[in-house]
Short mmCIF file of C-alpha atoms in Angstrom, two decimals:
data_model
loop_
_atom_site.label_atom_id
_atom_site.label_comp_id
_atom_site.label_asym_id
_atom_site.label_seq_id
_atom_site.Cartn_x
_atom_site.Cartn_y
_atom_site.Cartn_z
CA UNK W 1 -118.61 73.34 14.73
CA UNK W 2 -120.04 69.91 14.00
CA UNK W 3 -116.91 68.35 13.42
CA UNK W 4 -116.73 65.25 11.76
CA UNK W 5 -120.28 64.00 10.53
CA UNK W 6 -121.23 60.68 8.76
CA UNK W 7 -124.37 59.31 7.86
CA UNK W 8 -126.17 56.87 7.83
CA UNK W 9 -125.90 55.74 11.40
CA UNK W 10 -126.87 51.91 10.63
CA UNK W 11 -127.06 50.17 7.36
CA UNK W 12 -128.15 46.55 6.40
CA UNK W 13 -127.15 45.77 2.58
CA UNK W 14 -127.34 42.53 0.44
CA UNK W 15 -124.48 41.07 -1.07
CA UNK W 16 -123.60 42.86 -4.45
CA UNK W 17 -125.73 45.71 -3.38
CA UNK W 18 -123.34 48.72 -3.64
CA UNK W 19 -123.83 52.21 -1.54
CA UNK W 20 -121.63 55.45 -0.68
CA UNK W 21 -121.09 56.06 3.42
CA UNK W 22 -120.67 59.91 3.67
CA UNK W 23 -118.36 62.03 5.68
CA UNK W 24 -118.21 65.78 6.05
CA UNK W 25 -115.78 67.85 8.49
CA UNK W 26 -116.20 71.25 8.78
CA UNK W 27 -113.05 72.29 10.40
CA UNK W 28 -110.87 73.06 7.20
CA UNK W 29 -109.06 69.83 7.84
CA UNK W 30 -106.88 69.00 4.68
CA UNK W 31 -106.30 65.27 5.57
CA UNK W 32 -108.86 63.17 5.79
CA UNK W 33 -109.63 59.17 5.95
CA UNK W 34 -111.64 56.16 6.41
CA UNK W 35 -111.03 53.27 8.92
CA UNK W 36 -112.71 49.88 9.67
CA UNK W 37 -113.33 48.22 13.11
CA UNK W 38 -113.88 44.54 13.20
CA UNK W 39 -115.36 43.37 16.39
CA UNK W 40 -112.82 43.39 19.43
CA UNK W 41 -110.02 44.83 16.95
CA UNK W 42 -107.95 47.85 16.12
CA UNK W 43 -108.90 50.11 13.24
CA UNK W 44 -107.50 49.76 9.75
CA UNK W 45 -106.72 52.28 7.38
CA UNK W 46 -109.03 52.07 4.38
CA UNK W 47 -108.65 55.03 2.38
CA UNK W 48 -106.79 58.37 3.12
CA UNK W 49 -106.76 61.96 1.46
CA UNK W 50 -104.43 64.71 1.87
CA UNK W 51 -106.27 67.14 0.27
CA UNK W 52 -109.00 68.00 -2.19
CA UNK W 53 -108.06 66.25 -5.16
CA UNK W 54 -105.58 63.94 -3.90
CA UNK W 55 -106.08 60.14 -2.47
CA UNK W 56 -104.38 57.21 -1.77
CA UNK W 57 -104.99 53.22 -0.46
CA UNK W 58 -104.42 52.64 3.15
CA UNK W 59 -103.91 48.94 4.73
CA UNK W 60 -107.20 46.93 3.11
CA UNK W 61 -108.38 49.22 0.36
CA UNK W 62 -110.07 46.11 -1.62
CA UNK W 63 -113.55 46.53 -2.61
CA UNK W 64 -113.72 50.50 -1.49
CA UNK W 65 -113.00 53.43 -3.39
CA UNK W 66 -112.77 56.82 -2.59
CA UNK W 67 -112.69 60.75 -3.96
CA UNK W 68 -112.54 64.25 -2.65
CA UNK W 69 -113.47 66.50 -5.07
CA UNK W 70 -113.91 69.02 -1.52
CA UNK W 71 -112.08 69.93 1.40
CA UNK W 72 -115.28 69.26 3.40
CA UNK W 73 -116.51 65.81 1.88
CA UNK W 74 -115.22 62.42 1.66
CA UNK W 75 -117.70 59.66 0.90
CA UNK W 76 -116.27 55.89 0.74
CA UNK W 77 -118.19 53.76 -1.59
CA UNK W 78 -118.61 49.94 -1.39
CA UNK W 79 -118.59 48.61 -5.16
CA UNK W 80 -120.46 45.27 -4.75
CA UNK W 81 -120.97 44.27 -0.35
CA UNK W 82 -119.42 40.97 1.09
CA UNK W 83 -120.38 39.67 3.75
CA UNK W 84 -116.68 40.51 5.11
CA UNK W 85 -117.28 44.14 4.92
CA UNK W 86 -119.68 43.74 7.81
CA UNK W 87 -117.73 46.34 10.39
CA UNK W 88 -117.97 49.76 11.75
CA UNK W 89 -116.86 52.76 9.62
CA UNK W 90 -115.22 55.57 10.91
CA UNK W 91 -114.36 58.63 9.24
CA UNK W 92 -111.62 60.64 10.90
CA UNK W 93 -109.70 64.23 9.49
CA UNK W 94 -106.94 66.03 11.14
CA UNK W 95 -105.21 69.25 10.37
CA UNK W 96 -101.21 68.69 9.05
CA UNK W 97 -99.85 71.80 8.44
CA UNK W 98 -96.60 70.39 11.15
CA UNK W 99 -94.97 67.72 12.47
CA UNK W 100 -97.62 65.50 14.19
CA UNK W 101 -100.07 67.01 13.09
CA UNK W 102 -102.34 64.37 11.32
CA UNK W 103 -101.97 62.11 14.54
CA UNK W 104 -104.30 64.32 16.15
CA UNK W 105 -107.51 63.48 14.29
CA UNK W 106 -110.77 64.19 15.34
CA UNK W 107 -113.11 61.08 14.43
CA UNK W 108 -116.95 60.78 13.47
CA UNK W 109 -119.26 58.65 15.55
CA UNK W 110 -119.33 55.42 13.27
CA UNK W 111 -121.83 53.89 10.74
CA UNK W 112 -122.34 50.08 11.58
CA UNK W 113 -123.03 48.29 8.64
CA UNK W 114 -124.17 44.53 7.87
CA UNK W 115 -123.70 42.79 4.84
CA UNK W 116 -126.23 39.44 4.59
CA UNK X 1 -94.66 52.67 10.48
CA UNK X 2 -92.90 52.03 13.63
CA UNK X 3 -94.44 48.42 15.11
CA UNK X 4 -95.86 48.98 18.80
CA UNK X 5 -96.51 46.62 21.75
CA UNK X 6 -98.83 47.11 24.40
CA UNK X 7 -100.44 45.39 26.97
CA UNK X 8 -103.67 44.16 26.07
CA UNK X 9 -105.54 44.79 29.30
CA UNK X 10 -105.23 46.09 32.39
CA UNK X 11 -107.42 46.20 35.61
CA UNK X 12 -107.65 48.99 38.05
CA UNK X 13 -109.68 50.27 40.92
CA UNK X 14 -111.03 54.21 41.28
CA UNK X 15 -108.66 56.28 42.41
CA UNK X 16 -105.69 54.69 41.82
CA UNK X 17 -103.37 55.61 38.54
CA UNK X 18 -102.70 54.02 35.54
CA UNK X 19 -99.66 53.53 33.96
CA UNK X 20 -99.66 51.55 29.90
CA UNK X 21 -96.59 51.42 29.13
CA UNK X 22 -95.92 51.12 24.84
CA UNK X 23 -92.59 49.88 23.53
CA UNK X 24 -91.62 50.75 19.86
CA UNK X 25 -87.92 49.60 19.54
CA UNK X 26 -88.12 51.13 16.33
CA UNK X 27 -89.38 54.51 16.51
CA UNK X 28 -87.15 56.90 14.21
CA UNK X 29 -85.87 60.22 14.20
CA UNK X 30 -88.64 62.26 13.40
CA UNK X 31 -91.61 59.65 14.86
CA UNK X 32 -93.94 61.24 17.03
CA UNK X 33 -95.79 59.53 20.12
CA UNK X 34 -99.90 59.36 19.79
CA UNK X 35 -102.12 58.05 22.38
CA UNK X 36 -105.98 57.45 21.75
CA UNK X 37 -109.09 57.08 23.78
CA UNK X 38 -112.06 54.62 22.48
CA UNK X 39 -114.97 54.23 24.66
CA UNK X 40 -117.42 51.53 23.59
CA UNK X 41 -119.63 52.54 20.21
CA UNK X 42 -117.80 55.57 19.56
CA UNK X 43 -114.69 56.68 17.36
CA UNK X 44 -111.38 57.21 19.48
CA UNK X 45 -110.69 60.05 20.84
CA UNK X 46 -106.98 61.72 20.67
CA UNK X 47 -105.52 61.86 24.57
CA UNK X 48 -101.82 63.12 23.80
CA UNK X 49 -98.87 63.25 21.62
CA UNK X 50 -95.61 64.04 22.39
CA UNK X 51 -92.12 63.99 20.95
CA UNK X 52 -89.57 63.81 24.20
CA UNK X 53 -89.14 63.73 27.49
CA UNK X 54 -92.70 64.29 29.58
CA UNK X 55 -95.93 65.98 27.65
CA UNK X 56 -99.20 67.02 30.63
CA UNK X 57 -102.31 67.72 29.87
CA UNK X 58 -106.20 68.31 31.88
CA UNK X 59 -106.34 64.33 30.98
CA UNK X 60 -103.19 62.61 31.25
CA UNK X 61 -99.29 62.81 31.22
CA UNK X 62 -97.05 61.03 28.89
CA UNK X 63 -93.78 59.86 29.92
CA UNK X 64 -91.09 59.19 26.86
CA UNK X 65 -87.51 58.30 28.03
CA UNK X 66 -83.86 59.60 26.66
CA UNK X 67 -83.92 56.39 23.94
CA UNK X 68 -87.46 56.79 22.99
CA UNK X 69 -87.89 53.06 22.18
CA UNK X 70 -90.84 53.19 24.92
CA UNK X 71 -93.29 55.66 26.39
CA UNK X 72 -95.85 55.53 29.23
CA UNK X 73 -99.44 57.00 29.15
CA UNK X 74 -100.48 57.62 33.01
CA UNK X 75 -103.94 58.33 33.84
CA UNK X 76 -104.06 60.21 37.38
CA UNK X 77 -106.89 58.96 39.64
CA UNK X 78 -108.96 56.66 37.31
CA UNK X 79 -112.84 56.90 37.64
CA UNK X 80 -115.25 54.31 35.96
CA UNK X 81 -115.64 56.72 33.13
CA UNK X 82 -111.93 55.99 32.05
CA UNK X 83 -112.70 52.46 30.82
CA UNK X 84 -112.35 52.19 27.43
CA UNK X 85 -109.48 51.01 24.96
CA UNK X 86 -106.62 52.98 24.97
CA UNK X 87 -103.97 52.77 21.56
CA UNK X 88 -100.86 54.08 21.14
CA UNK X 89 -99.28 55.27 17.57
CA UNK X 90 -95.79 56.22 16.14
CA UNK X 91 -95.13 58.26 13.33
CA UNK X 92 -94.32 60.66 11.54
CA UNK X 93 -96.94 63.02 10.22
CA UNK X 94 -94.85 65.20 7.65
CA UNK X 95 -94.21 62.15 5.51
CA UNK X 96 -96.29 59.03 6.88
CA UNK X 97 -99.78 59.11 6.68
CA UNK X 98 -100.89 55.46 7.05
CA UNK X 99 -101.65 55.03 10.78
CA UNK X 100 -102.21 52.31 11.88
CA UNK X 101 -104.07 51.02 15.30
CA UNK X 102 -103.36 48.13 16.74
CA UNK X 103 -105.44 46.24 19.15
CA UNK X 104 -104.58 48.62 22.11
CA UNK X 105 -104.97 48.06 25.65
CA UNK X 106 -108.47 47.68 27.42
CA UNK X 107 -108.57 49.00 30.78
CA UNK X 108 -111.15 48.26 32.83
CA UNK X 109 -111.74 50.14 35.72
CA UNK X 110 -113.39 48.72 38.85
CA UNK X 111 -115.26 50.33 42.16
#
């Protein structure tokens, strides 16, 4: 298994440019979501999904949206990047099929992005 | 989502055991106990979860008391390798799916 993938890596965008970070799991996971890290902080929830078809706004969804039309995929798109959406985007899923289950989420490696 | 307090650093020597301690006064019924791992540059990494009373695993034991308003992550015999940020969660999967992270605990681990 892969596990949780997301690309790009690194990304450098104007302001007002607009572009989609992917994320793909390959572990059947039904829930799935999207965090921020801001330098020397905690991660907030962006976006969340608890199955194909079905999403919903996490702590600071301004400015992002969201869809999973798959089990496997869950890109986050940027509408028009601000300078304070410079962070680090992680992608995480999790099985939830019992009682503590989504805690245990299995997260991809990041995508650093810069807004100038 | 149950508010938690932890430490937010902690300094140790190799060898020696760690012991972050997380209160979360209120934790409800059906609240389960998360603790994750975040090494610099990468995504966190879950340790352990556990509901009551002690939870072991290859990496680490958790510690949760009769009240559950607090619960202690010990790491046995720390190496450099175990520095990194360390966050602890509360909640209830079933019917709670905004986690949240807070700032965690950075423990630095010294030769």
């Amino acid at each position: 298994n892969a596990g949780v993938t997301q690309t790009p890596k690194f990304q450098v965008l104007k302001t007002g440019q607009s572009m989609t970070l992917q994320c793909a799991q390959d572990m059947n996971h039904e829930y799935m979501s999207w965090y921020r890290q801001d330098p020397g902080m905690g991660l907030r929830l962006i976006h969340y999904s608890v199955g194909a078809g079905i999403t919903d706004q996490g702590e600071v969804p301004n400015g992002y949206n969201v869809s999973r039309s798959t089990t496997e995929d869950f890109p986050l798109r940027l509408l028009s990047a601000a300078p304070s959406q410079t962070s680090v985007y992680f992608c995480a899923s999790s099985y939830s099929t019992s009682a503590g289950g989504a805690y245990e989420q299995y997260f991809g490696p990041g995508t650093r992005l810069t807004v100038t | 989502l149950a508010k938690t307090t932890q430490p937010i650093s902690m300094d140790s020597y190799e060898g020696q055991e760690v012991n972050i301690t997380c209160s979360h006064n209120n934790i409800a019924t059906n609240d389960y106990i998360t603790w994750y791992q975040q090494f610099p540059s990468q995504g966190p990494r879950f340790i352990i979860q556990g509901y009551k009373t002690k939870v072991t695993n290859e990496v680490a034991s958790l510690f949760i008391p009769a009240d559950r308003k607090s619960s202690t992550l010990s790491l046995p015999r720390v190496s450099l390798s175990d520095t990194a940020v360390y966050y602890c969660l509360v909640g209830a999967s079933s019917n709670d799916y905004k986690l949240s992270f807070g700032a965690g605990t950075t423990v630095t681990v010294r030769a």
